[in-house]
mmCIF file of C-alpha atoms in Angstrom:
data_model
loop_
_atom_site.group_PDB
_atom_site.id
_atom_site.type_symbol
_atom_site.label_atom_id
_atom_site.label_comp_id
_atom_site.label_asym_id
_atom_site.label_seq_id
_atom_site.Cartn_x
_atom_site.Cartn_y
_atom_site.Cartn_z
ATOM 1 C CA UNK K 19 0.000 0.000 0.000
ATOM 2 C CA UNK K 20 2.766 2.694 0.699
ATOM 3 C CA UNK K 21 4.940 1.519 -1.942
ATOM 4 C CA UNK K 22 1.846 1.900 -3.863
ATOM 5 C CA UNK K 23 1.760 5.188 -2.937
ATOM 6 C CA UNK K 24 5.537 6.006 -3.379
ATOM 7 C CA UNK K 25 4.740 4.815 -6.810
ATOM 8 C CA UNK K 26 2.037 6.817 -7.611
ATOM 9 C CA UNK K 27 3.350 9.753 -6.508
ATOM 10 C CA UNK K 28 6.480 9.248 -8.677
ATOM 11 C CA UNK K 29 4.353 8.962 -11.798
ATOM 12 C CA UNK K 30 2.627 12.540 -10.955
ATOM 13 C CA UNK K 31 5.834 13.550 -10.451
ATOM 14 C CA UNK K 32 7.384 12.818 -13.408
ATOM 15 C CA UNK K 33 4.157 13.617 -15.317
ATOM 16 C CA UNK K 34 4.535 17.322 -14.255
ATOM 17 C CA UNK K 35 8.565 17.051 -14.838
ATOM 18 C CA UNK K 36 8.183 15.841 -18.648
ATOM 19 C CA UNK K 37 5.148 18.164 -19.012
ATOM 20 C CA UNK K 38 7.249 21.118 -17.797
ATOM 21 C CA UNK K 39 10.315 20.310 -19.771
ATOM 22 C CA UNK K 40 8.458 19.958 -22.893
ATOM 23 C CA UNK K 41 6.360 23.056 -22.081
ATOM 24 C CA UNK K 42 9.429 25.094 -20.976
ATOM 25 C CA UNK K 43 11.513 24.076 -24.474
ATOM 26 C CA UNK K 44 8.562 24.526 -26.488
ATOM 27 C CA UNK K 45 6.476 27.672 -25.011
ATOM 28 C CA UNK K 46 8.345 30.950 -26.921
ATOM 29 C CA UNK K 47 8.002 32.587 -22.992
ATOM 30 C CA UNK K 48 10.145 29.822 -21.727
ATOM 31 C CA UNK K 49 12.966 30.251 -19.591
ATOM 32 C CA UNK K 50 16.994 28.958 -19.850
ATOM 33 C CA UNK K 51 17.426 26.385 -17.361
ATOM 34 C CA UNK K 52 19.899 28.861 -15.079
ATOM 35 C CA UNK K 53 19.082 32.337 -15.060
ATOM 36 C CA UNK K 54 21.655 34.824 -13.725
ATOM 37 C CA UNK K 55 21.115 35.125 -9.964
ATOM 38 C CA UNK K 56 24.522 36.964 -8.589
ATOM 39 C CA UNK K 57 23.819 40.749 -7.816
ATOM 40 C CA UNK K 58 27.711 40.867 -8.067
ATOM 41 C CA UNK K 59 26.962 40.046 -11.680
ATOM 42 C CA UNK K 60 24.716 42.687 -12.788
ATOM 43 C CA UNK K 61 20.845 42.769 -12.779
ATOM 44 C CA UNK K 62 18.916 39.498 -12.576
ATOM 45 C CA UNK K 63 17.432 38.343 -14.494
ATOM 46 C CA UNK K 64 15.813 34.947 -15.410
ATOM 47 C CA UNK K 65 16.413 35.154 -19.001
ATOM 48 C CA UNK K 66 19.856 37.182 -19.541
ATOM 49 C CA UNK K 67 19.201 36.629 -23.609
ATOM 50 C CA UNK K 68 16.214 39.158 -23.532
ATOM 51 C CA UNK K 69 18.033 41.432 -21.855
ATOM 52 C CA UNK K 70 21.160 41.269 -24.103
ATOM 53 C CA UNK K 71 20.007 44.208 -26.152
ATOM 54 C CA UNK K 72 20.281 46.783 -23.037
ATOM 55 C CA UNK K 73 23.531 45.162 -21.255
ATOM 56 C CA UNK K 74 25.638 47.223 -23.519
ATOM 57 C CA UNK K 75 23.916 49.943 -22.100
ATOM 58 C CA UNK K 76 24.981 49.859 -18.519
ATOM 59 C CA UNK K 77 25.955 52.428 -15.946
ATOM 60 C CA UNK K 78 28.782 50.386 -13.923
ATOM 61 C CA UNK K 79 28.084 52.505 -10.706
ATOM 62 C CA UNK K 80 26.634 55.862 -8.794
ATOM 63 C CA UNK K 81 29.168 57.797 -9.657
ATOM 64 C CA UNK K 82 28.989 57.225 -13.191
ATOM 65 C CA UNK K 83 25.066 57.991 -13.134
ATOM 66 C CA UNK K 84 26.235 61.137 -10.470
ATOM 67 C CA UNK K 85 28.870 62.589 -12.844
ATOM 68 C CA UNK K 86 25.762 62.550 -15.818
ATOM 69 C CA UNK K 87 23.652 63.491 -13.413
ATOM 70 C CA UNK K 88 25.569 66.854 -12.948
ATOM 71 C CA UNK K 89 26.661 67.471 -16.066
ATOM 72 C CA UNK K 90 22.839 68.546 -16.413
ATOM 73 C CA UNK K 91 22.173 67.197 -20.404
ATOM 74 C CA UNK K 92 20.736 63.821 -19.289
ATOM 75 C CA UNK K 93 17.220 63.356 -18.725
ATOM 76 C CA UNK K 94 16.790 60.510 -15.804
ATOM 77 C CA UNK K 95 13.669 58.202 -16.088
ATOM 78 C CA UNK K 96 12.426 56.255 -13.379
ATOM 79 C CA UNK K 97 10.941 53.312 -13.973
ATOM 80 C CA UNK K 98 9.249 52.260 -10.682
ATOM 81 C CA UNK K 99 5.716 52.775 -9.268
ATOM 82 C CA UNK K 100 4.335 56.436 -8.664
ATOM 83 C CA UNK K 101 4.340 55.866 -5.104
ATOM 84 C CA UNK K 102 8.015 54.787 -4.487
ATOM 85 C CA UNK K 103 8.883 57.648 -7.130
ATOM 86 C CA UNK K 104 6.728 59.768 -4.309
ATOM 87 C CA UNK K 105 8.903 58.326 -1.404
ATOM 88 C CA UNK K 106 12.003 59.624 -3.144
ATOM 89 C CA UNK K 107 13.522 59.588 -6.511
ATOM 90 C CA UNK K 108 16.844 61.050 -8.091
ATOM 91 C CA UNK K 109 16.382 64.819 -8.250
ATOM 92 C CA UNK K 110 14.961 66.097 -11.400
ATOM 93 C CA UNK K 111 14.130 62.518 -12.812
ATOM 94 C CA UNK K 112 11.017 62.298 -14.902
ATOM 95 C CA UNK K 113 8.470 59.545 -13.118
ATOM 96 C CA UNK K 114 7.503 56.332 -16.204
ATOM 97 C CA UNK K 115 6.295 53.514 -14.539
ATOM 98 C CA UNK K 116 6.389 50.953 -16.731
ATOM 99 C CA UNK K 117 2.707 49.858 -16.950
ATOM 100 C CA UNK K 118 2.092 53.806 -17.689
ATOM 101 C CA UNK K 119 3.922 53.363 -20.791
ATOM 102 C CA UNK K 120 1.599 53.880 -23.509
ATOM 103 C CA UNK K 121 -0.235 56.541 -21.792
ATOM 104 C CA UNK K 122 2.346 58.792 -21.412
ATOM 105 C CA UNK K 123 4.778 58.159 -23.785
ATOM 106 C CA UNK K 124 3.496 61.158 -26.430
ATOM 107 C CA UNK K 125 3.769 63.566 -23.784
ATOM 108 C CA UNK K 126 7.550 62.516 -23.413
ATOM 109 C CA UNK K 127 7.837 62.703 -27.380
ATOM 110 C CA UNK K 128 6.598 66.020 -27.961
ATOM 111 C CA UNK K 129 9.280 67.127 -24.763
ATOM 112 C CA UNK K 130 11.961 65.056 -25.271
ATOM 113 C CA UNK K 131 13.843 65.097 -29.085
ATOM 114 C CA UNK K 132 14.697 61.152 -29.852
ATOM 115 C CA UNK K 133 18.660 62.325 -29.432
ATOM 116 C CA UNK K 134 18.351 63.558 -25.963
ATOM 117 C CA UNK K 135 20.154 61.206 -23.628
ATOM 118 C CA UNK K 136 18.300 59.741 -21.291
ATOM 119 C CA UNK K 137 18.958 57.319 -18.227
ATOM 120 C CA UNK K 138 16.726 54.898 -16.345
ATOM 121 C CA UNK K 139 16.729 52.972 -13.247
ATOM 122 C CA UNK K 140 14.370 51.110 -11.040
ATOM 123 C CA UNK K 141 15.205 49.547 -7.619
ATOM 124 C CA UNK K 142 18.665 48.418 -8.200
ATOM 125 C CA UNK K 143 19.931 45.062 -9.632
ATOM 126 C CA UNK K 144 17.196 42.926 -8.555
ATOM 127 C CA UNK K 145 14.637 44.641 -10.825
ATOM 128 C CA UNK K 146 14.748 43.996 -14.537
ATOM 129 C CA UNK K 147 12.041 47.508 -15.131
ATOM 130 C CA UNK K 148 14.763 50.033 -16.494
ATOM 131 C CA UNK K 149 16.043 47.811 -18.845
ATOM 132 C CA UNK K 150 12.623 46.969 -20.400
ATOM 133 C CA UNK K 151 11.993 50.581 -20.421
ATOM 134 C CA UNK K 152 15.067 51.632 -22.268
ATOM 135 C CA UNK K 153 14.283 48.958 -24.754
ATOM 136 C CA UNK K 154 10.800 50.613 -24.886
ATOM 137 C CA UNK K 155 12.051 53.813 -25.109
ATOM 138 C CA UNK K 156 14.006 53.053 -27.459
ATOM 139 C CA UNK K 157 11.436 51.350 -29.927
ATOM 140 C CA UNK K 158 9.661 54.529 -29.711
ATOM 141 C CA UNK K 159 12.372 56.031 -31.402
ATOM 142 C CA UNK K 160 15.054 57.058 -28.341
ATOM 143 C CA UNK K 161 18.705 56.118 -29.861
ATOM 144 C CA UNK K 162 20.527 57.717 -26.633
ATOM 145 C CA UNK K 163 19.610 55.882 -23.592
ATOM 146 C CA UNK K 164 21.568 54.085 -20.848
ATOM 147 C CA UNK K 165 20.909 51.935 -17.742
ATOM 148 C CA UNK K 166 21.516 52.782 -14.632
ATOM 149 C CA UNK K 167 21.598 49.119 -12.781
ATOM 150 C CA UNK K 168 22.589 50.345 -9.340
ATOM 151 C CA UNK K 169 19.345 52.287 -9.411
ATOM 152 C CA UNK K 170 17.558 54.434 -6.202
ATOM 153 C CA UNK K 171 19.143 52.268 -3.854
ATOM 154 C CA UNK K 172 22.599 52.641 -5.384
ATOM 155 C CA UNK K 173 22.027 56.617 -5.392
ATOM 156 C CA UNK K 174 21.086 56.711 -2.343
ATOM 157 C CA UNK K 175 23.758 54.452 -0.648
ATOM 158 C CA UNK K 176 26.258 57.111 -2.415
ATOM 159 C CA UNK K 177 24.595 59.709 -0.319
ATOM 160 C CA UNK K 178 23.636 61.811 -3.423
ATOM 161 C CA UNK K 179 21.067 64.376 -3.326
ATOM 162 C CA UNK K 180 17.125 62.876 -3.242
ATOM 163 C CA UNK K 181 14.131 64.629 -4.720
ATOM 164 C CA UNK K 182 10.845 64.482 -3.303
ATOM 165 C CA UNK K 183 7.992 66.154 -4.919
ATOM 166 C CA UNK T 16 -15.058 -11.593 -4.462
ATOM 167 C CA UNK T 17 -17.015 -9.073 -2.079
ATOM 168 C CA UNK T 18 -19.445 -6.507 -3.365
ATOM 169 C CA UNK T 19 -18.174 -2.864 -3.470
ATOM 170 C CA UNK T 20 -18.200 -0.993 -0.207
ATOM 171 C CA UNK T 21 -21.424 1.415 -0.789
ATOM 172 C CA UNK T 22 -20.639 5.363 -1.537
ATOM 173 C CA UNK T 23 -21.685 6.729 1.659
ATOM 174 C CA UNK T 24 -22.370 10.373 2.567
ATOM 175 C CA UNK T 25 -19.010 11.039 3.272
ATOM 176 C CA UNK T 26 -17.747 10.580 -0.103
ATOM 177 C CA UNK T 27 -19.867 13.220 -1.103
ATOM 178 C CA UNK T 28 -17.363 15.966 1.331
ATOM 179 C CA UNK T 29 -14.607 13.835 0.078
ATOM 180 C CA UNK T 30 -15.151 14.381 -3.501
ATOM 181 C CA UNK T 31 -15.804 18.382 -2.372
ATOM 182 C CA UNK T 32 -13.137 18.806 -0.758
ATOM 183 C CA UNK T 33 -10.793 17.477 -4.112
ATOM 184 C CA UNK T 34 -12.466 19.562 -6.407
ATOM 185 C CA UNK T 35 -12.045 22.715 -4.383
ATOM 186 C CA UNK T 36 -8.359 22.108 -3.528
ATOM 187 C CA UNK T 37 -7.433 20.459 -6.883
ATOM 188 C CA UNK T 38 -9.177 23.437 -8.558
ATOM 189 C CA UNK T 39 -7.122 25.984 -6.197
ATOM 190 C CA UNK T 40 -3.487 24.574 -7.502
ATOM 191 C CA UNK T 41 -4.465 24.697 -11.201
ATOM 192 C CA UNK T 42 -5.494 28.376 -10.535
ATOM 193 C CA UNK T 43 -2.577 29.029 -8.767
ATOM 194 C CA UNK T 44 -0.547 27.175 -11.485
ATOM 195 C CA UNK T 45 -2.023 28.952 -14.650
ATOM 196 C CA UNK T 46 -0.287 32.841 -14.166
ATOM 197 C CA UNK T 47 3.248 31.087 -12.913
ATOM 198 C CA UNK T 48 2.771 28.688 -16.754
ATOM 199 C CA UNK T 49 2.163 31.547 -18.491
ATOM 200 C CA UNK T 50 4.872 34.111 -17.197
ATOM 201 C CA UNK T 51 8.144 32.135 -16.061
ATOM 202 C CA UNK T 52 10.182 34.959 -15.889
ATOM 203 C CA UNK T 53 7.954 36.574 -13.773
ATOM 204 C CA UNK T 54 7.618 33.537 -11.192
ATOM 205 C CA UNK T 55 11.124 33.349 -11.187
ATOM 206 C CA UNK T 56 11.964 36.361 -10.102
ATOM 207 C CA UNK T 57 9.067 35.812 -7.738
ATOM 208 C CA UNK T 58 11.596 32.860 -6.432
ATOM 209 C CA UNK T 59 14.210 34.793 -6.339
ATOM 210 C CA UNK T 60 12.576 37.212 -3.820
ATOM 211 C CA UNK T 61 12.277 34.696 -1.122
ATOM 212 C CA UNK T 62 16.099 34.837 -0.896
ATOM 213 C CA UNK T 63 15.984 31.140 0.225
ATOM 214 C CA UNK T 64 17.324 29.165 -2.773
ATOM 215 C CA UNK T 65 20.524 28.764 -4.377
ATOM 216 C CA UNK T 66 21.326 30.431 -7.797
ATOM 217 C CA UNK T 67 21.183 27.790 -9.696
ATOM 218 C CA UNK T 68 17.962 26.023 -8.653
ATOM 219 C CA UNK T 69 15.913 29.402 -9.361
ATOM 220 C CA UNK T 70 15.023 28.838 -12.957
ATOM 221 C CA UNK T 71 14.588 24.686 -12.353
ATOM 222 C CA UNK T 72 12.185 26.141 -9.384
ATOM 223 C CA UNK T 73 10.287 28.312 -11.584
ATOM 224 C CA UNK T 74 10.295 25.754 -14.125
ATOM 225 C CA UNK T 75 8.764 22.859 -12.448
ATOM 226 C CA UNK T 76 6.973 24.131 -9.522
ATOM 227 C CA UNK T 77 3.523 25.241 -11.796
ATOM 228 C CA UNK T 78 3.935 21.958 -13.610
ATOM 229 C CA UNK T 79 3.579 19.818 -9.907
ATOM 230 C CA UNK T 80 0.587 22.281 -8.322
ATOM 231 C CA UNK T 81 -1.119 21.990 -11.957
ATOM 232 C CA UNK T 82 -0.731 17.880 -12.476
ATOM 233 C CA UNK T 83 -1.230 17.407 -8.708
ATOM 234 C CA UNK T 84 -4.403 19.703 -8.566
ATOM 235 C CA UNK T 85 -5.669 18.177 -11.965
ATOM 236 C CA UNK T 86 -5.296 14.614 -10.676
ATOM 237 C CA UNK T 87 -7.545 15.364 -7.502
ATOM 238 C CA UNK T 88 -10.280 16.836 -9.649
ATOM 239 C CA UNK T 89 -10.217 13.900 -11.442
ATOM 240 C CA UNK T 90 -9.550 11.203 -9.034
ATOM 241 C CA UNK T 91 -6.130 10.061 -10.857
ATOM 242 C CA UNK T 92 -4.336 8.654 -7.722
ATOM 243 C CA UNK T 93 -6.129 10.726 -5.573
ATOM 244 C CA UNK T 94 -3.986 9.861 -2.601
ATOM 245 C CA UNK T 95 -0.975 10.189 -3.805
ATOM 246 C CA UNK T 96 -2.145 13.287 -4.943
ATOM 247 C CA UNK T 97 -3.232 14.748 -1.738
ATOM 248 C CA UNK T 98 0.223 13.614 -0.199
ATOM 249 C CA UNK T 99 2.117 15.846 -3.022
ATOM 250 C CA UNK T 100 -0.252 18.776 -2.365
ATOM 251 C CA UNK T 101 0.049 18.015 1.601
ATOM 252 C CA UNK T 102 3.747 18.402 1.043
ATOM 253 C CA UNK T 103 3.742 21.196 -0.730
ATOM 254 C CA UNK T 104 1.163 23.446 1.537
ATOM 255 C CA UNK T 105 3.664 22.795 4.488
ATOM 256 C CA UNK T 106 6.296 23.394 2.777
ATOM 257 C CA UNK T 107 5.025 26.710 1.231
ATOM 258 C CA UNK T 108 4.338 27.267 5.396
ATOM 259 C CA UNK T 109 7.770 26.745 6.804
ATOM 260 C CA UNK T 110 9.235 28.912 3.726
ATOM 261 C CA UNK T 111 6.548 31.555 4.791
ATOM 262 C CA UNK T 112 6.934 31.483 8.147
ATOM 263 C CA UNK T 113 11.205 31.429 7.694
ATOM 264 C CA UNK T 114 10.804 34.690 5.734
ATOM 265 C CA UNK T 115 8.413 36.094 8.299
ATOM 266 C CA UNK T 116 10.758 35.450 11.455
ATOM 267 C CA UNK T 117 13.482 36.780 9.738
ATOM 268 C CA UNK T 118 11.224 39.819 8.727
ATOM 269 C CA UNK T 119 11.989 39.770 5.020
ATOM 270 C CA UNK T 120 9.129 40.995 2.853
ATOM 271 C CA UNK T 121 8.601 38.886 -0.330
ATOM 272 C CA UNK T 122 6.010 38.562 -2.537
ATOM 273 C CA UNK T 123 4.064 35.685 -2.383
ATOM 274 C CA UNK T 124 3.278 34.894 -6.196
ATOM 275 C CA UNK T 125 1.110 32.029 -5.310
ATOM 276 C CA UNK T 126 -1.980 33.395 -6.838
ATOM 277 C CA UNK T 127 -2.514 35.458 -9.797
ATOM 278 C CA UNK T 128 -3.151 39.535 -8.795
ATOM 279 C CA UNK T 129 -6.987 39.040 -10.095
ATOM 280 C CA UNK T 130 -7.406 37.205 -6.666
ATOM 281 C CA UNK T 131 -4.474 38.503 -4.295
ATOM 282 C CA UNK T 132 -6.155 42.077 -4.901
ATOM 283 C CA UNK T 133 -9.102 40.554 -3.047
ATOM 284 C CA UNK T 134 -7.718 40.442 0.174
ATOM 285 C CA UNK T 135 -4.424 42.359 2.219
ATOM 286 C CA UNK T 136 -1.712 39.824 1.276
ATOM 287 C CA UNK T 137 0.371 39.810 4.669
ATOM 288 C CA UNK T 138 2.532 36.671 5.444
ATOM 289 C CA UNK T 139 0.286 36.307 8.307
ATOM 290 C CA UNK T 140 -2.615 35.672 5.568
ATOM 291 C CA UNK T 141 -0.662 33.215 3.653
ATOM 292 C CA UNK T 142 -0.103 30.748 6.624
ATOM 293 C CA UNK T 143 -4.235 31.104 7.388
ATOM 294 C CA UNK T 144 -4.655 30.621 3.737
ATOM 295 C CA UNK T 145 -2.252 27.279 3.675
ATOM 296 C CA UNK T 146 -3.774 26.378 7.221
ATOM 297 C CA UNK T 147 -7.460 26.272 5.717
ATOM 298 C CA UNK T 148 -5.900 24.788 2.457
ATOM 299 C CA UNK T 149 -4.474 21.681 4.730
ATOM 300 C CA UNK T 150 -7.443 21.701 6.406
ATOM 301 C CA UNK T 151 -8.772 20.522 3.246
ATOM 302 C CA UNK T 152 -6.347 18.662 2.205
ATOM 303 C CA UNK T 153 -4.982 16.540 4.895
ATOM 304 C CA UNK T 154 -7.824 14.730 5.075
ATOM 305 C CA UNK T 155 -7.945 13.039 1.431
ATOM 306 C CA UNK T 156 -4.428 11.983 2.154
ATOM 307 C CA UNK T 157 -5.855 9.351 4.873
ATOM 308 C CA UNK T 158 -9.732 9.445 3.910
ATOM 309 C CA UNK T 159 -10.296 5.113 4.031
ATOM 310 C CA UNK T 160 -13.566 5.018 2.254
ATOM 311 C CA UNK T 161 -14.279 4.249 -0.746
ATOM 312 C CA UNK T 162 -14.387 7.476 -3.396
ATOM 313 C CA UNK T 163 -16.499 9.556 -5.660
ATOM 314 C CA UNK T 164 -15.524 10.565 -9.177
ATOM 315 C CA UNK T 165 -12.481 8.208 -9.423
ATOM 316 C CA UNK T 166 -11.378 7.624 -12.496
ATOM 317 C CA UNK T 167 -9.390 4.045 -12.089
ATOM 318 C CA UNK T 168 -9.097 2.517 -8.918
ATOM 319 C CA UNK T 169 -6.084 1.193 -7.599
ATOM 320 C CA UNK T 170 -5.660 -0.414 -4.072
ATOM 321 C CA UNK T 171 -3.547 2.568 -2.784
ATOM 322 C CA UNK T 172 -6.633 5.222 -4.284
#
């Protein structure tokens, strides 16, 4: 009877292990079988092909982002939600949550000319949301735009300025 | 050889009690399928596992909750069933209740947001949610009567 069981269980088991393999190799959303975990790496990211487009376009650290930041030609774009952008954000940044894309996106065009630089960032390494917007941005026609993978938390831990609005 | 044992009332609550937690895990399963990225950085929030299991995590763990919930609805090994879903509500508990001692805030990913936004996800909520869930559960691991809606019968069902 418990073998029975043992058994049984092993063929769900392996039932939902062949269907996910298949599923996973198959499905165009599926995933590599190691993603790339290390925040000593760079950003996370499950799939680091999808993100290959935007690597290239990486701020190593703060001061990098600082040193653009006051040089005063670069238009910072955070990518977060409204409310952490509320709770602090780097000074003169422009707020573009990602799922506010599409709304506000035309109001950025008729601003912003598709040369002026821009930066993003999100929460730091473990958030994947600047580098989707810079490849957003830059379908919509942006050809200048870097990443800044540290983020708000990298800014801050710098000690550099804050806005709030 | 003896007659069947007659379906009594209890099978009735029996075969309830599958549906409702065997539906549960294919919902739960369905959002995680569809966006594997998205439950794997979900897994990688819990800051519990190891770099390289991550993806294998976010891989495989829909795939168990959907075949395991799918064979309860149907009665495919229903017990063996109920032990995999058994196992995995308590383990989804200790992981829950790790992350809550050490007071780091995850998100759970366990349902898709059209539900979650029903109710104040706290890590408090989960554990009531997985306590119920066992509740429901446990039972059909070590229910001895014969069952409802079976679809073969095997000695250990």
């Amino acid at each position: 009877m418990v073998t029975d069981l043992i058994k049984q269980s092993v063929v769900l088991l392996g039932t939902a292990l062949v269907l996910a393999a298949a599923a996973n190799t198959v499905s165009p959303r599926g995933i590599p079988w190691q993603g790339q975990w290390d925040e000593g790496q760079g950003v996370v990211t499950a799939d680091q092909a999808a993100l290959a487009p935007t690597l290239d376009f990486e701020i190593p650290d703060a001061a990098a982002a600082h040193r653009l930041h006051v040089g005063g030609q670069v238009l910072f774009v955070d990518s977060r939600t409204t409310a952490d952008y509320r709770a602090g954000h780097i000074p003169g940044a422009l707020s573009l949550p990602l799922g506010e894309f599409d709304r506000r996106i035309d109001a950025l065009r008729s601003q912003y000319a598709p040369d002026h630089p821009i930066v993003t960032y999100c929460s730091g390494r473990s958030c994947q949301d600047s580098h989707i917007l810079a490849q957003r941005l830059f379908e919509a026609g942006y050809d200048n735009i870097a990443v800044f993978i540290d983020g708000y938390p990298g800014w801050t831990a710098e000690g550099y300025p804050i806005g709030t609005p | 050889m003896a007659p069947p044992e007659p379906l009594g009332r209890l099978a009735w609550i029996e075969l309830l009690a599958r549906w409702v937690v065997g539906l549960l895990f294919v919902l739960a399963s369905l959002h995680k399928i569809l966006q594997p990225a998205v439950f794997a950085q979900i897994v990688y929030s819990y800051q519990l596992f190891p770099d390289f299991s991550i993806n294998l995590i976010a891989i495989f763990l829909p795939f168990v909750e959907l075949v395991a919930g799918l064979a309860l609805i149907f009665g495919i090994y229903p017990r063996a069933a109920a032990a995999i879903v058994n196992a995995l509500l308590v383990a989804f508990m200790l992981i829950i209740a790790f992350n809550l001692m050490r007071g780091h805030e995850f998100d759970c990913g366990c349902f898709p947001t059209f539900v979650t936004r029903l109710f104040a996800e706290s890590p408090i909520s989960m554990l009531l949610r997985n306590v119920i869930l066992l509740a429901f559960s446990l039972p059909l691991a070590f229910y001895r009567g014969r069952r409802r809606g079976v679809l073969f019968r095997t000695a250990a069902s």
